[in-house]
Amino acid sequence: DAKTTQPNSMESNEEEPVHLPCNHSTISGTDYIHWYRQLPSQGPEYVIHGLTSNVNNRMASLAIAEDRKSSTLILHRATLRDAAVYYCILRALSGGTGGFKTIFGAGTRLFVKA
Amino acid sequence: EPEVTQTPSHQVTQMGQEVILRCVPISNHLYFYWYRQILGQKVEFLVSFYNNEISEKSEIFDDQFSVERPDGSNFTLKIRSTKLEDSAMYFCASSEGRINYGYTFGSGTRLTVV
């Protein structure tokens, strides 16, 4: 899978929007962009994914650059509960029947201040 | 909302003993995964399973590890002869499909090898 680059950490104030950036300059045309998060002492949690168009769901929005070399996860109104590690991951078919995996990097640790 | 269930939540075992970690994936999901996370480190991919066989595995998943879907609902990870370095959180995940679907993770089993 192609590589992504995220800041190690970010800080936000409660009730303000948060924009978490991700660079993926080597993305290929068929790579999906997935975001997960991991709250303290919990398993990873799927947040959102997209291919080319911006996506919205109840948790967040995903803004994808026109050239697809970067994307931004947007939390519209951060709460203390959103403090977590956020992972930006590219997913591609890796060959073989049913063969695929999701590889987690170091992610961005988001701190939310009250 | 459907959940992935893992049991036990915490297991302590002696070095050299066999352990079986159990997972009940979401019922209509077809793809199953095991991940582990050593304290303070990244989430690491172990194995993916589809159509009753392993589809991909990492180099961590050596001969000491095996997976099984014995009865169409449970998905198990067996470690034959545990080592101290196997101490970690083990997460099971499932997904409905391939790269256009997110994973649902369980809350994990904390394995402590003493």
Coordinates of C-alpha atoms in Angstrom, one line a residue:
Chain A
D1 CA 0.0 0.0 0.0
A2 CA 1.2 3.6 -0.7
K3 CA 2.6 5.6 2.1
T4 CA 0.8 8.4 4.0
T5 CA 2.3 11.2 6.0
Q6 CA 0.5 12.8 9.0
P7 CA 1.6 15.2 11.7
N8 CA 2.6 13.5 15.0
S9 CA 0.2 15.5 17.0
M10 CA -2.4 18.3 16.9
E11 CA -4.2 20.3 19.5
S12 CA -7.7 21.6 19.4
N13 CA -10.2 23.5 21.6
E14 CA -13.4 21.9 22.5
E15 CA -16.4 22.8 20.3
E16 CA -14.2 24.1 17.6
P17 CA -13.6 22.4 14.2
V18 CA -10.6 20.3 13.7
H19 CA -8.8 19.7 10.3
L20 CA -6.5 16.7 10.3
P21 CA -4.3 16.6 7.3
C22 CA -2.8 13.6 5.4
N23 CA -0.4 13.6 2.5
H24 CA -0.3 10.7 0.1
S25 CA 1.6 11.9 -2.9
T26 CA 2.2 8.4 -4.3
I27 CA -1.5 7.4 -4.3
S28 CA -2.7 5.4 -7.3
G29 CA -5.9 5.8 -9.1
T30 CA -7.6 2.9 -7.4
D31 CA -6.5 3.5 -3.8
Y32 CA -9.2 4.3 -1.4
I33 CA -8.5 6.7 1.5
H34 CA -9.6 5.4 4.8
W35 CA -9.6 7.1 8.2
Y36 CA -9.7 5.3 11.6
R37 CA -9.3 6.5 15.1
Q38 CA -8.2 4.8 18.3
L39 CA -9.5 6.2 21.6
P40 CA -7.4 5.5 24.7
S41 CA -7.5 1.8 25.7
Q42 CA -9.9 0.9 22.9
G43 CA -9.6 -0.8 19.5
P44 CA -9.4 1.1 16.3
E45 CA -12.7 2.5 15.1
Y46 CA -13.6 3.2 11.4
V47 CA -14.4 6.8 10.8
I48 CA -14.8 7.4 7.0
H49 CA -13.4 6.6 3.6
G50 CA -13.5 7.9 0.1
L51 CA -12.1 7.6 -3.4
T52 CA -12.4 10.9 -5.2
S53 CA -15.3 12.9 -4.0
N54 CA -15.7 14.5 -0.6
V55 CA -17.7 12.4 1.9
N56 CA -19.8 13.1 4.9
N57 CA -21.1 10.9 7.6
R58 CA -22.3 11.3 11.2
M59 CA -18.8 11.2 12.6
A60 CA -16.8 13.4 10.2
S61 CA -16.2 14.8 6.7
L62 CA -13.5 13.8 4.4
A63 CA -12.2 16.4 2.0
I64 CA -10.1 15.0 -0.9
A65 CA -7.8 17.2 -3.0
E66 CA -8.5 17.3 -6.7
D67 CA -5.2 15.6 -7.5
R68 CA -5.8 13.2 -4.6
K69 CA -2.4 13.7 -3.2
S70 CA -3.7 14.9 0.1
S71 CA -6.9 14.7 2.2
T72 CA -8.3 16.2 5.3
L73 CA -10.4 14.7 8.0
I74 CA -12.8 17.3 9.4
L75 CA -14.4 17.0 12.8
H76 CA -17.0 19.8 12.8
R77 CA -17.1 20.3 16.5
A78 CA -14.5 18.6 18.6
T79 CA -15.5 17.2 22.0
L80 CA -13.2 15.8 24.7
R81 CA -14.3 12.4 23.5
D82 CA -12.6 13.0 20.2
A83 CA -9.2 12.9 21.8
A84 CA -7.6 9.9 20.0
V85 CA -5.0 8.8 17.5
Y86 CA -6.3 9.3 14.0
Y87 CA -5.0 7.1 11.2
C88 CA -5.0 8.0 7.5
I89 CA -4.6 4.8 5.4
L90 CA -4.6 4.0 1.7
R91 CA -6.3 0.8 0.7
A92 CA -5.6 -1.1 -2.5
L93 CA -6.2 -4.5 -3.8
S94 CA -3.1 -6.5 -3.0
G95 CA -3.6 -9.5 -5.2
G96 CA -4.8 -13.0 -4.6
T97 CA -8.3 -14.2 -3.9
G98 CA -9.7 -12.1 -1.0
G99 CA -6.2 -11.0 -0.1
F100 CA -6.0 -7.6 1.5
K101 CA -5.0 -5.9 4.7
T102 CA -5.1 -2.5 6.4
I103 CA -1.7 -1.3 7.6
F104 CA -1.7 1.2 10.5
G105 CA 1.0 3.9 10.7
A106 CA 1.7 6.1 13.7
G107 CA -1.2 8.4 13.1
T108 CA -1.9 11.9 14.5
R109 CA -2.5 12.2 18.2
L110 CA -5.3 14.7 18.7
F111 CA -5.5 16.6 22.0
V112 CA -8.7 18.4 22.8
K113 CA -8.6 21.2 25.4
A114 CA -11.7 22.1 27.5
Chain B
E1 CA -25.3 -1.2 16.0
P2 CA -23.7 -4.6 15.3
E3 CA -20.5 -5.4 17.3
V4 CA -17.5 -7.6 17.1
T5 CA -17.3 -9.5 20.4
Q6 CA -14.0 -10.8 21.8
T7 CA -13.5 -13.1 24.8
P8 CA -11.9 -13.1 27.2
S9 CA -11.1 -9.4 27.8
H10 CA -8.0 -10.3 29.7
Q11 CA -6.0 -13.6 29.8
V12 CA -2.9 -14.4 31.8
T13 CA -0.9 -17.4 30.7
Q14 CA 2.4 -19.0 31.5
M15 CA 5.2 -18.9 29.0
G16 CA 5.0 -22.0 26.8
Q17 CA 1.3 -22.6 27.2
E18 CA -1.2 -22.5 24.4
V19 CA -3.9 -19.9 24.3
I20 CA -7.0 -19.4 22.2
L21 CA -8.5 -16.0 21.7
R22 CA -12.0 -15.9 20.6
C23 CA -14.0 -13.6 18.4
V24 CA -17.5 -13.4 17.1
P25 CA -17.5 -11.2 14.0
I26 CA -20.6 -9.4 12.6
S27 CA -22.9 -12.0 11.1
N28 CA -23.1 -10.8 7.5
H29 CA -19.4 -10.0 7.3
L30 CA -17.2 -12.1 5.0
Y31 CA -13.6 -11.0 5.9
F32 CA -12.0 -11.5 9.2
Y33 CA -8.7 -10.2 10.7
W34 CA -6.5 -10.3 13.7
Y35 CA -4.3 -7.5 14.8
R36 CA -2.1 -7.0 17.8
Q37 CA -0.8 -3.9 19.6
I38 CA 2.1 -4.1 22.1
L39 CA 1.7 -1.5 24.8
G40 CA 2.7 1.9 23.5
Q41 CA 3.3 0.7 19.9
K42 CA 1.5 0.6 16.6
V43 CA -1.4 -1.6 15.7
E44 CA 0.1 -4.5 13.7
F45 CA -1.6 -6.6 11.1
L46 CA -1.4 -10.4 11.8
V47 CA -3.7 -12.2 9.4
S48 CA -6.7 -11.9 7.2
F49 CA -9.2 -14.7 6.5
Y50 CA -11.7 -15.2 3.8
N51 CA -13.7 -18.1 2.4
N52 CA -12.3 -20.4 5.1
E53 CA -8.7 -19.8 4.4
I54 CA -5.9 -17.3 5.2
S55 CA -5.8 -14.7 2.5
E56 CA -2.8 -12.7 3.8
K57 CA -0.5 -12.9 6.8
S58 CA 2.3 -10.8 8.1
E59 CA 5.8 -12.0 9.1
I60 CA 4.7 -11.9 12.7
F61 CA 2.2 -14.7 12.0
D62 CA 4.6 -17.6 12.1
D63 CA 4.1 -21.3 12.8
Q64 CA 3.2 -20.6 16.4
F65 CA 0.0 -18.9 15.2
S66 CA -3.1 -20.3 13.6
V67 CA -6.6 -19.2 12.9
E68 CA -9.8 -21.1 12.6
R69 CA -13.5 -20.4 11.9
P70 CA -14.8 -23.7 13.5
D71 CA -18.5 -23.2 13.4
G72 CA -19.5 -20.4 11.0
S73 CA -19.8 -17.8 13.8
N74 CA -16.6 -17.9 15.9
F75 CA -13.2 -16.9 14.6
T76 CA -10.3 -17.9 16.8
L77 CA -6.6 -17.1 17.1
K78 CA -4.4 -19.8 18.6
I79 CA -0.9 -19.3 19.9
R80 CA 0.7 -22.7 20.4
S81 CA 3.6 -21.9 22.8
T82 CA 3.4 -18.4 24.1
K83 CA 6.5 -16.3 24.6
L84 CA 6.9 -13.2 26.8
E85 CA 7.0 -11.1 23.7
D86 CA 3.5 -12.2 22.7
S87 CA 2.1 -10.1 25.5
A88 CA -0.1 -7.5 23.8
M89 CA -3.7 -6.4 23.0
Y90 CA -5.1 -8.6 20.3
F91 CA -7.9 -7.2 18.2
C92 CA -10.3 -9.0 16.0
A93 CA -12.0 -7.2 13.1
S94 CA -14.4 -8.0 10.4
S95 CA -15.6 -6.3 7.2
E96 CA -18.4 -6.8 4.7
G97 CA -16.2 -6.5 1.7
R98 CA -12.9 -5.5 0.3
I99 CA -11.3 -2.1 0.0
N100 CA -14.5 -0.1 -0.2
Y101 CA -15.6 -1.1 3.2
G102 CA -14.4 -0.2 6.7
Y103 CA -13.5 -2.7 9.4
T104 CA -15.4 -3.1 12.6
F105 CA -13.0 -3.9 15.5
G106 CA -13.7 -5.7 18.7
S107 CA -12.6 -4.2 22.0
G108 CA -9.7 -6.6 22.3
T109 CA -8.2 -9.3 24.5
R110 CA -5.3 -8.3 26.7
L111 CA -2.8 -11.2 26.7
T112 CA -0.2 -11.3 29.5
V113 CA 2.4 -13.9 29.3
V114 CA 4.3 -14.5 32.5

